[in-house]
Structures are given as structure tokens and as C-alpha cells.
mmCIF file of C-alpha atoms and ligand atoms in Angstrom:
data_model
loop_
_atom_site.group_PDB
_atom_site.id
_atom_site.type_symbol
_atom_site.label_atom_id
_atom_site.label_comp_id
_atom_site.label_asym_id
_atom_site.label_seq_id
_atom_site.Cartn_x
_atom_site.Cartn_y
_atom_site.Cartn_z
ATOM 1 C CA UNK A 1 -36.542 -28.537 25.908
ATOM 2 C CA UNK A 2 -40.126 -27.272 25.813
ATOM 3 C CA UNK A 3 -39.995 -23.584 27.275
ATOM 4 C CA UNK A 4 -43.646 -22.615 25.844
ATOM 5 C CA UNK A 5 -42.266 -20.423 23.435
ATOM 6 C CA UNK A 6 -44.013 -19.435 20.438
ATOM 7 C CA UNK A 7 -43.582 -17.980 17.284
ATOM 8 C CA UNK A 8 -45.619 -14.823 16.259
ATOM 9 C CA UNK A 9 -46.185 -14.478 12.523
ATOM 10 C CA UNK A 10 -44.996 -10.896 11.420
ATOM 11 C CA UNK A 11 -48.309 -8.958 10.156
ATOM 12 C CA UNK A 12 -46.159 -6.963 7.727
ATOM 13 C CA UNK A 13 -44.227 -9.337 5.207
ATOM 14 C CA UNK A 14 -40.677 -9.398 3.633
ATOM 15 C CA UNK A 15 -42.502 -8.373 0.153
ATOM 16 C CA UNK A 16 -44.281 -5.146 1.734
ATOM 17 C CA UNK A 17 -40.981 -4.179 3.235
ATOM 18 C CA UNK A 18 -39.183 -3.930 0.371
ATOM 19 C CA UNK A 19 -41.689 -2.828 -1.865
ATOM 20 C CA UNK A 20 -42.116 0.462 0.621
ATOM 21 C CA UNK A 21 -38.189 0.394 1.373
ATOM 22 C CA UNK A 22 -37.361 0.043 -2.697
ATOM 23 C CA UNK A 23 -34.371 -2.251 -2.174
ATOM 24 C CA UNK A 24 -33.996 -5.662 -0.383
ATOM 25 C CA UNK A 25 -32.257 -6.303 2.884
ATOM 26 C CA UNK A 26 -28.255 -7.766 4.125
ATOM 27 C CA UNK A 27 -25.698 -7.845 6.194
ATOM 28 C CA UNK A 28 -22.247 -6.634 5.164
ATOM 29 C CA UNK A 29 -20.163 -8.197 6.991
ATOM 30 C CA UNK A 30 -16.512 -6.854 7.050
ATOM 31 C CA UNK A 31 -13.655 -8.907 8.474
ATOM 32 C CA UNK A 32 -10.032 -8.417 9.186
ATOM 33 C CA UNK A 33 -7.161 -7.395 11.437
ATOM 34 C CA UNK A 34 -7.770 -4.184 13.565
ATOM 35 C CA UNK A 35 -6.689 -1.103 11.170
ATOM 36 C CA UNK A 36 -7.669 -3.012 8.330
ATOM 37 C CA UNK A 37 -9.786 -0.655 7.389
ATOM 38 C CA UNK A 38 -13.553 -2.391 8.305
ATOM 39 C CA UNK A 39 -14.848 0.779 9.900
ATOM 40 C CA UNK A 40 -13.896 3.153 7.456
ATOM 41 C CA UNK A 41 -15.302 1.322 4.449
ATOM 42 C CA UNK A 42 -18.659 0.634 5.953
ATOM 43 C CA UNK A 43 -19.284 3.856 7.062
ATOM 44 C CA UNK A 44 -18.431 5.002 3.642
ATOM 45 C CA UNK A 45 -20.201 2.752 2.337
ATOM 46 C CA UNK A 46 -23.117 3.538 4.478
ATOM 47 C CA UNK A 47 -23.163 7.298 3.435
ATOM 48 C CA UNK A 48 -23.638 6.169 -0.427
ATOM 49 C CA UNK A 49 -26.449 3.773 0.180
ATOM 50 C CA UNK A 50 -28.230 6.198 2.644
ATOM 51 C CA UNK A 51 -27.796 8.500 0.524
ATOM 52 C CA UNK A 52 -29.419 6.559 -2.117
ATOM 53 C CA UNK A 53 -32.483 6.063 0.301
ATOM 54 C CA UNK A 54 -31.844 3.224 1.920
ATOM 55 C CA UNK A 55 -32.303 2.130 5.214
ATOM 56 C CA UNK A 56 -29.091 1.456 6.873
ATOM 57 C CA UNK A 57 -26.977 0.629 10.129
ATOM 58 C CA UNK A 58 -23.155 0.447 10.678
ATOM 59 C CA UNK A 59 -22.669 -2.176 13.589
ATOM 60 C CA UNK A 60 -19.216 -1.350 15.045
ATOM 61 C CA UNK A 61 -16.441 -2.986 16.966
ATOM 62 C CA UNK A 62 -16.175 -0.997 20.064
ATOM 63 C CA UNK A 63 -19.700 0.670 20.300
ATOM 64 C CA UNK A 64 -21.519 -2.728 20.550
ATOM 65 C CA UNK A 65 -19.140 -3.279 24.061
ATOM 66 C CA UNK A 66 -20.791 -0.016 25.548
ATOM 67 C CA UNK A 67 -24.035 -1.939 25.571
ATOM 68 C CA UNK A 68 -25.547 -4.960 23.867
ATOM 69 C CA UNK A 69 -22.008 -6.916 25.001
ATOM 70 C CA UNK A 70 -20.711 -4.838 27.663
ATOM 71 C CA UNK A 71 -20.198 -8.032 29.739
ATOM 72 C CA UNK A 72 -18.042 -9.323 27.312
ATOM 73 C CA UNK A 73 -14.273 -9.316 27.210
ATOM 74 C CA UNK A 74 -11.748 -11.003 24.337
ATOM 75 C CA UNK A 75 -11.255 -14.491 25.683
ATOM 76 C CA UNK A 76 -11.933 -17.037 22.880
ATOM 77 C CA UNK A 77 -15.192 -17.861 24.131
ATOM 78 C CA UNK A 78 -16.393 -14.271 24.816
ATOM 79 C CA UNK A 79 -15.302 -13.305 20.895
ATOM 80 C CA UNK A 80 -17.699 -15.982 19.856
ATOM 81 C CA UNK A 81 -20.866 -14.362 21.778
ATOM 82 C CA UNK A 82 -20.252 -10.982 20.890
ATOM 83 C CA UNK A 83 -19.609 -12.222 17.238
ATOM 84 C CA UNK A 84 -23.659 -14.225 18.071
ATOM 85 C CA UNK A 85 -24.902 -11.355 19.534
ATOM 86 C CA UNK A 86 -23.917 -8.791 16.915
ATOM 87 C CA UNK A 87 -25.451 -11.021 13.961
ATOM 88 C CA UNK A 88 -28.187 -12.339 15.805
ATOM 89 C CA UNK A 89 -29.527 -8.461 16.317
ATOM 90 C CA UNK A 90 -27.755 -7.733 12.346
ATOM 91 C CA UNK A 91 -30.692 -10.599 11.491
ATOM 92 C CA UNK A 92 -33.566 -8.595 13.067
ATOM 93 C CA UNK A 93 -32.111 -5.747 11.603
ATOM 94 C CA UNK A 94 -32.481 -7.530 8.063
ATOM 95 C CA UNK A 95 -35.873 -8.993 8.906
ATOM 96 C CA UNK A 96 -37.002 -4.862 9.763
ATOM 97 C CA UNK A 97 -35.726 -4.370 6.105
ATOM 98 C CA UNK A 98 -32.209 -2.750 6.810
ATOM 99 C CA UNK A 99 -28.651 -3.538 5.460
ATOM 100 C CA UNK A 100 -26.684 -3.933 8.254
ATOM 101 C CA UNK A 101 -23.172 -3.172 7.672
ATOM 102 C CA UNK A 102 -20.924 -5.304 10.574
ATOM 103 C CA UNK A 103 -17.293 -3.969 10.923
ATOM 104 C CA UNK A 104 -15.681 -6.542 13.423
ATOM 105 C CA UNK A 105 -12.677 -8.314 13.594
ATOM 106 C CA UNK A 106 -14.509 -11.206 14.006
ATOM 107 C CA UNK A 107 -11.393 -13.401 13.937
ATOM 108 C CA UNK A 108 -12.617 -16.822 13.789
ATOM 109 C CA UNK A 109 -13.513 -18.789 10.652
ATOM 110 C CA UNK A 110 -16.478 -20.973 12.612
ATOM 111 C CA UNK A 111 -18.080 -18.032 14.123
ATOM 112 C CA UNK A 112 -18.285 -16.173 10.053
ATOM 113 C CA UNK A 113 -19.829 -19.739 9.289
ATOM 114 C CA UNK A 114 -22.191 -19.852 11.983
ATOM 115 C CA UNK A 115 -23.386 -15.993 10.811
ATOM 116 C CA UNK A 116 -23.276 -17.168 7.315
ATOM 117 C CA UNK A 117 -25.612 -20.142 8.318
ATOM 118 C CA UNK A 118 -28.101 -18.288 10.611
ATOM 119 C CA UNK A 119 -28.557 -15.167 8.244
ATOM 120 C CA UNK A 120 -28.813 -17.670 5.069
ATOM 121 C CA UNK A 121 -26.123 -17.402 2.386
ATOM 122 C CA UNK A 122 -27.963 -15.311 -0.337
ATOM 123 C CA UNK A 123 -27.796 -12.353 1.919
ATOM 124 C CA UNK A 124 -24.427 -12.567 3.917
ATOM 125 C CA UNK A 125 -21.467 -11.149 2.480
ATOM 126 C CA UNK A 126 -18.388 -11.684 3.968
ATOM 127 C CA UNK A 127 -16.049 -9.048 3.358
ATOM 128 C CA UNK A 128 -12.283 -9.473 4.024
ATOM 129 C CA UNK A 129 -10.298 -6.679 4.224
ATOM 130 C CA UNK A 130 -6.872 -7.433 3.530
ATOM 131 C CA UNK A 131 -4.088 -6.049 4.766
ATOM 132 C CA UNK A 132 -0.721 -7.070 6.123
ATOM 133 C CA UNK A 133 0.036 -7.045 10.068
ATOM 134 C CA UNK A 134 3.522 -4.687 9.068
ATOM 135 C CA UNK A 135 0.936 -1.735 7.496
ATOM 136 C CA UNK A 136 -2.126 -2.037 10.210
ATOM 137 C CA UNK A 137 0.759 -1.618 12.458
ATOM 138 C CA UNK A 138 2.134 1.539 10.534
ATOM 139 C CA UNK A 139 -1.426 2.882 10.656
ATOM 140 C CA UNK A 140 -1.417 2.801 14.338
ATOM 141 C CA UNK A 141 -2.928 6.141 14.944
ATOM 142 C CA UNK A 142 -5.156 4.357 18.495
ATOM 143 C CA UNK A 143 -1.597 3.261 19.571
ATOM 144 C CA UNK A 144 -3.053 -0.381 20.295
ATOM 145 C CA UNK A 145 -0.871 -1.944 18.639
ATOM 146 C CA UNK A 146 2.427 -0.416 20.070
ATOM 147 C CA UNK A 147 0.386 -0.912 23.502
ATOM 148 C CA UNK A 148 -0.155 -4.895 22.438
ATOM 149 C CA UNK A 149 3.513 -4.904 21.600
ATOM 150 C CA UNK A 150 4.247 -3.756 25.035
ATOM 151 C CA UNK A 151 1.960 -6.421 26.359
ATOM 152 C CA UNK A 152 -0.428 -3.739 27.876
ATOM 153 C CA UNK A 153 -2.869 -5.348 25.946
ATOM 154 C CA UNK A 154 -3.644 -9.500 26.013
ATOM 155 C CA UNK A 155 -5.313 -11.585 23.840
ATOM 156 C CA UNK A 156 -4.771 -8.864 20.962
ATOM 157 C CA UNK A 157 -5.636 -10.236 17.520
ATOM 158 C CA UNK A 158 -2.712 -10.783 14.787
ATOM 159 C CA UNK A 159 -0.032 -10.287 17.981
ATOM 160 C CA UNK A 160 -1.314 -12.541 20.884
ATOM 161 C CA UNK A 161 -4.030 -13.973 19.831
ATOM 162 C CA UNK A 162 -5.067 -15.757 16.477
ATOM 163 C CA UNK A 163 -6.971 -14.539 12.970
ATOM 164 C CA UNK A 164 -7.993 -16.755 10.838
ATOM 165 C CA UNK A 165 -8.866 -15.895 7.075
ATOM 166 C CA UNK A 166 -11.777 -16.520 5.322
ATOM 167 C CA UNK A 167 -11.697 -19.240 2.696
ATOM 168 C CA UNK A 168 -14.015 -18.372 0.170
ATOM 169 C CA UNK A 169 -15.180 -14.927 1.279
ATOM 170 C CA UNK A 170 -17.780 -13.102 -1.119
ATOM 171 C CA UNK A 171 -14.800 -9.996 -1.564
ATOM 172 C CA UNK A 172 -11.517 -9.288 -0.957
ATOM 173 C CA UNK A 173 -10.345 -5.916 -0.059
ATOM 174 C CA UNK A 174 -6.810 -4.911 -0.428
ATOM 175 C CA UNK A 175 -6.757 -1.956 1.757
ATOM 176 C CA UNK A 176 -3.172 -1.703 0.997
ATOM 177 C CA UNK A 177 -3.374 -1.147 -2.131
ATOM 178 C CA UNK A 178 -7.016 0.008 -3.445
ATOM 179 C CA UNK A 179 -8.150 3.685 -2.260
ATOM 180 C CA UNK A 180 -11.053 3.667 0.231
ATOM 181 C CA UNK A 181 -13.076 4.865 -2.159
ATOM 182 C CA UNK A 182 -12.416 2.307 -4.820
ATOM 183 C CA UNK A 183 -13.219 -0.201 -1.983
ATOM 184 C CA UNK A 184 -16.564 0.902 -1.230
ATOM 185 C CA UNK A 185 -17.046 0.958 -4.719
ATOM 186 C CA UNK A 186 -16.536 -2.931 -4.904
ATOM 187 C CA UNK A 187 -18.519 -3.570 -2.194
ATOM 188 C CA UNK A 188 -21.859 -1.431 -3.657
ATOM 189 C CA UNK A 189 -21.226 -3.673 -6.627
ATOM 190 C CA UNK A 190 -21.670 -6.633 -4.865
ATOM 191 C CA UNK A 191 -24.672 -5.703 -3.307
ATOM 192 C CA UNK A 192 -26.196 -5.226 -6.944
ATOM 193 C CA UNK A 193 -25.175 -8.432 -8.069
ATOM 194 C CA UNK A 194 -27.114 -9.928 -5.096
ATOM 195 C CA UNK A 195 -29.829 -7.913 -5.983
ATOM 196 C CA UNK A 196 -29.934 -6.234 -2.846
ATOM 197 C CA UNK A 197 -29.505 -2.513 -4.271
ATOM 198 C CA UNK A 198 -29.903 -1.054 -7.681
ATOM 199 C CA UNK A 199 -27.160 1.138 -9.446
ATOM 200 C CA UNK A 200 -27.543 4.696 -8.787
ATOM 201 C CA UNK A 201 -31.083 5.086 -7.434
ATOM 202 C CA UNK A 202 -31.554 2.151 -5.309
ATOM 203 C CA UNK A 203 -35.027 1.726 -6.461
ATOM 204 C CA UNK A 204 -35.841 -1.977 -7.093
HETATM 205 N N1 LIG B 1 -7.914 1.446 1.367
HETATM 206 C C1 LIG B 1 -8.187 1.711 2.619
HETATM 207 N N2 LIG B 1 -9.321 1.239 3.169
HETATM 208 C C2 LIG B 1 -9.608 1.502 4.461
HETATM 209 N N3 LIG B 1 -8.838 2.213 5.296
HETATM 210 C C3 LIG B 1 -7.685 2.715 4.808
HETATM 211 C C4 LIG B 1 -7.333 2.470 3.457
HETATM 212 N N4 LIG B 1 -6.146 3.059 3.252
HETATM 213 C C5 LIG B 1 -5.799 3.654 4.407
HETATM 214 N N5 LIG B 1 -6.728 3.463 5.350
HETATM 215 C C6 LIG B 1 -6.644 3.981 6.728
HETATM 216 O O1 LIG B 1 -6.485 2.889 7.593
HETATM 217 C C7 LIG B 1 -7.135 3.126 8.852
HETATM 218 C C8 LIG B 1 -8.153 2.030 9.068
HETATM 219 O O2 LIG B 1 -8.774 2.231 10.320
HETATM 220 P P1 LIG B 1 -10.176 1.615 10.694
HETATM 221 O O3 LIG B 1 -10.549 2.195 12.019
HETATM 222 O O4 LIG B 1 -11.110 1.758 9.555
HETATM 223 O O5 LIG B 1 -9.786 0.074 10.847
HETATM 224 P P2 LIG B 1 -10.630 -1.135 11.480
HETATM 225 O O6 LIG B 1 -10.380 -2.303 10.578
HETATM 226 O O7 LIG B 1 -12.032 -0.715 11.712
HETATM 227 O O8 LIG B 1 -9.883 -1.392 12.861
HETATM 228 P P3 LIG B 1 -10.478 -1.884 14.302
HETATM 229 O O9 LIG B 1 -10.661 -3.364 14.199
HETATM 230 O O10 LIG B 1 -9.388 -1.524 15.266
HETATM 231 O O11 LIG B 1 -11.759 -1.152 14.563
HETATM 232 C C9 LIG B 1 -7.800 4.495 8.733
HETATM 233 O O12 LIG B 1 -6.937 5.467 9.302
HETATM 234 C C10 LIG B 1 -7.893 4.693 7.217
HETATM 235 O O13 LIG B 1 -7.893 6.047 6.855
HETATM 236 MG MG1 LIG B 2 -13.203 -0.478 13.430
#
């Protein structure tokens, strides 16, 4: 469908950005059941790497349905767009230079593909953090879960409503078993073997 739309060429290119920025731009993008621990890795995760002067943004479950997906509830179809919407604006992100970090349940396989396929493998990383339905539950300090148990709450991921996990993610985090800490520490490896980040300094 023709709908005159054009392309503007950016005036400042990839190259500048990261030559200003001193490391490359990604998306992080955590997966898993709710209390898996996606938040609390990415925003630890976020401190280091801002602290090692990069630009970076934590995209987060709940705080994207104040605003950019406020219309959207958790049928099937509406967990797709909000799972398109989030990496469509975690792509922009990357083209302004940042590393987004994405901490969503995101609980289909086809939608992760899709993201993996629009933001180009080389720099998607899908993280899966790993953790059994028995100790999310236990870590129920939002009391959703005892509320999904109670059917308060439909269409409740891992309870009433499907997850499906990744294949051949780029990490697997046992978040029952490996400290937060050593977690985040895994994941800033990863993003120097993708060349996205340096060791300590950041500086590329
Ligand atoms: N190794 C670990 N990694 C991450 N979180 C852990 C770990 N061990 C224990 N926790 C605890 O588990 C809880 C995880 O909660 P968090 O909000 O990060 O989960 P989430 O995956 O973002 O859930 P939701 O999808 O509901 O937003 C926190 O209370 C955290 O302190
Ligand atoms: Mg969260």
C-alpha cells in the first residue's frame, strides 16, 4: 500500500554515535515468569553500565502500561502488541545509541522471534531467567500470585495462561540458584563478548 511515506536519512551516523558514546548499542532483553527476577537484574545491571558511562534505559513490565500501552490488557493478542510496541521503541532507543534493557514476561516464543528479527540478531540478547513456578510463587511479596490462585486475576502467566521457553536463548539465568549479583555479572559478560561494552571502563 503506497501511503507516501518516506524515509529520512539520519544526519548523525551509527559510527559518530558510538565513537562520542564510547560503547555500541543493544537491547537486553530479559524473559521469564513474573518474580523471576527480570526487573531486579536489569536494573542492576543498569547501575553498573551507567555507571561505567553508558547510556542506558530499563524498559519495565508495568510502567510501559501507564503510557506507551495503556490501552492494552493481557489477552493473547494484546501481549503480542505491547511485546511490538516495547521493542519497536527499544529499536529507536538502540538507533539513538542506548542499551535498552527490556524486563517483560514476554511469554511467547514468536513474539522473542519477531524482536529478535526486527532488532537484527547481533544485537538482541535474549535473556531467560529461570526459575521454577513453586519459588516465584514463594517470592510472592506483590501477592499476585496468591490473587491468580484465587482467580482474582485471569489470563495470569505460568497459572492461567501459557509461557513458553526460549529455545536457544543467548543466557540462562538461574535465579534460583545464582545470587543477583552473580547474574548481572553474566549478563555484562555477554555484552563484551558482543562487543557492545568493554570490561571495566566501557570505553571502546
Ligand atoms: N538470583 C536472583 N535474581 C533475581 N531476583 C532474585 C534472585 N534471588 C532472589 N530474587 C528476588 O526475587 C524477586 C524477583 O522480583 P522481580 O520484581 O525482579 O521479578 P520480575 O521477574 O521482574 O517479575 P514481574 O514479571 O512480576 O515484574 C525479588 O524480590 C528479588 O529480590
Ligand atoms: Mg518486573
Amino acid at each position: 500500500m503506497d501511503r507516501n511515506l518516506y524515509w529520512h536519512l539520519p544526519g548523525v551516523s551509527q559510527a559518530e554515535r558510538v565513537q562520542r558514546n564510547r560503547h555500541r548499542a543493544g537491547v537486553v532483553w530479559f524473559t521469564g515468569l513474573s518474580n523471576a527476577g527480570k526487573s531486579t537484574i536489569a536494573h542492576a545491571l543498569e547501575r553498573v553500565l551507567f555507571d561505567q558511562g553508558c547510556h542506558t534505559f530499563v524498559f519495565d513490565g508495568d510502567n510501559v502500561r501507564h503510557g506507551l500501552c495503556a490501552d492494552l490488557g493481557f489477552s493473547a493478542d494484546d501481549r503480542h502488541e505491547n511485546i511490538r510496541r516495547i521493542g519497536e521503541m527499544a529499536r529507536l532507543f538502540m538507533e539513538a545509541g542506548v542499551i535498552s534493557l527490556a524486563a517483560f514476561i514476554s511469554p511467547y516464543r514468536a513474539d522473542r522471534d519477531r524482536l529478535r528479527d526486527r532488532i537484527g540478531r547481533e544485537r538482541f540478547m535474549e535473556i531467560y531467567c529461570r526459575c521454577s513456578i513453586a519459588v516465584c510463587e514463594n517470592r510472592d511479596q506483590k501477592g499476585i500470585y496468591r490473587k491468580a490462585r484465587a482467580g482474582e486475576i485471569r489470563d495470569f502467566t505460568g497459572i492461567s495462561a501459557p509461557y513458553e521457553e526460549p529455545v536457544a536463548p543467548d543466557l540462562v539465568l538461574d535465579t534460583e540458584v545464582d545470587s543477583v549479583n552473580a547474574c548481572v555479572d553474566r549478563v555484562h559478560t555477554l555484552l563484551q563478548t558482543r562487543g557492545i561494552v568493554t570490561g571495566s571502563t566501557a570505553h571502546i
